[in-house]
Amino acid sequence: MTELKSLANHFLIAMPSMEDPFFSRSLTYICEHNEEGAMGLVVNQPTNMNLKELLEQADKDAEVDDEKGQQIVLAGGPVSQERGFILHSPQPGWSSSLNLTSEIMVTTSKDILSALGNHRGPDQAIITLGYAGWSAGQLEREIQENSWLTIEADPKILFDTPIHQRWELAVSSLGIDVWQIAPEVGHA
């Protein structure tokens, strides 16, 4: 049996041929990947909600800075869309946080939301609702079926690139023209 190469801290880049409407031209950050499956957050699919609107639903008393409140909330995936996940630059002290790398943490507790709304939160953050999940072996099969390209995650693409440019920048960082790739899987 071959050893599983973890894709944690990698991007999944949806191939142009991806037909699933949720994942079409998506860029997904993989938070966890092991023998039991994988969990990731789509980082380029905006919702029609901003941080201020999310806070109004979650915490009626939260104070929100006008500028910070305009941050767009993303659709992190089709699973548990009522749950929030915040990918952010390191800042300890939140109730439910996990260090993913030295540059990226994920927090699922509500306490970080109000801090993000008034400049007390991490310097860089992406707010998502829901997540993408794969059962054991499912992600590996989808990669073999040519649904995804993978590349090591780049915090600059994650935090410094406008939402609508993340997929294309991740593709271009591979050094290929994704539109020239055949949608069929070939085996030599």
mmCIF file of C-alpha atoms in Angstrom, residues 50 80 95 105 132 144 157:
data_model
loop_
_atom_site.group_PDB
_atom_site.id
_atom_site.type_symbol
_atom_site.label_atom_id
_atom_site.label_comp_id
_atom_site.label_asym_id
_atom_site.label_seq_id
_atom_site.Cartn_x
_atom_site.Cartn_y
_atom_site.Cartn_z
ATOM 1 C CA ASN A 50 -20.489 41.121 4.182
ATOM 2 C CA SER A 80 -22.518 22.998 7.024
ATOM 3 C CA SER A 95 -11.497 29.839 21.616
ATOM 4 C CA MET A 105 -4.522 29.598 11.341
ATOM 5 C CA ALA A 132 -15.712 21.298 1.427
ATOM 6 C CA GLN A 144 -6.812 11.074 -10.831
ATOM 7 C CA ILE A 157 -2.664 34.429 -3.005
#
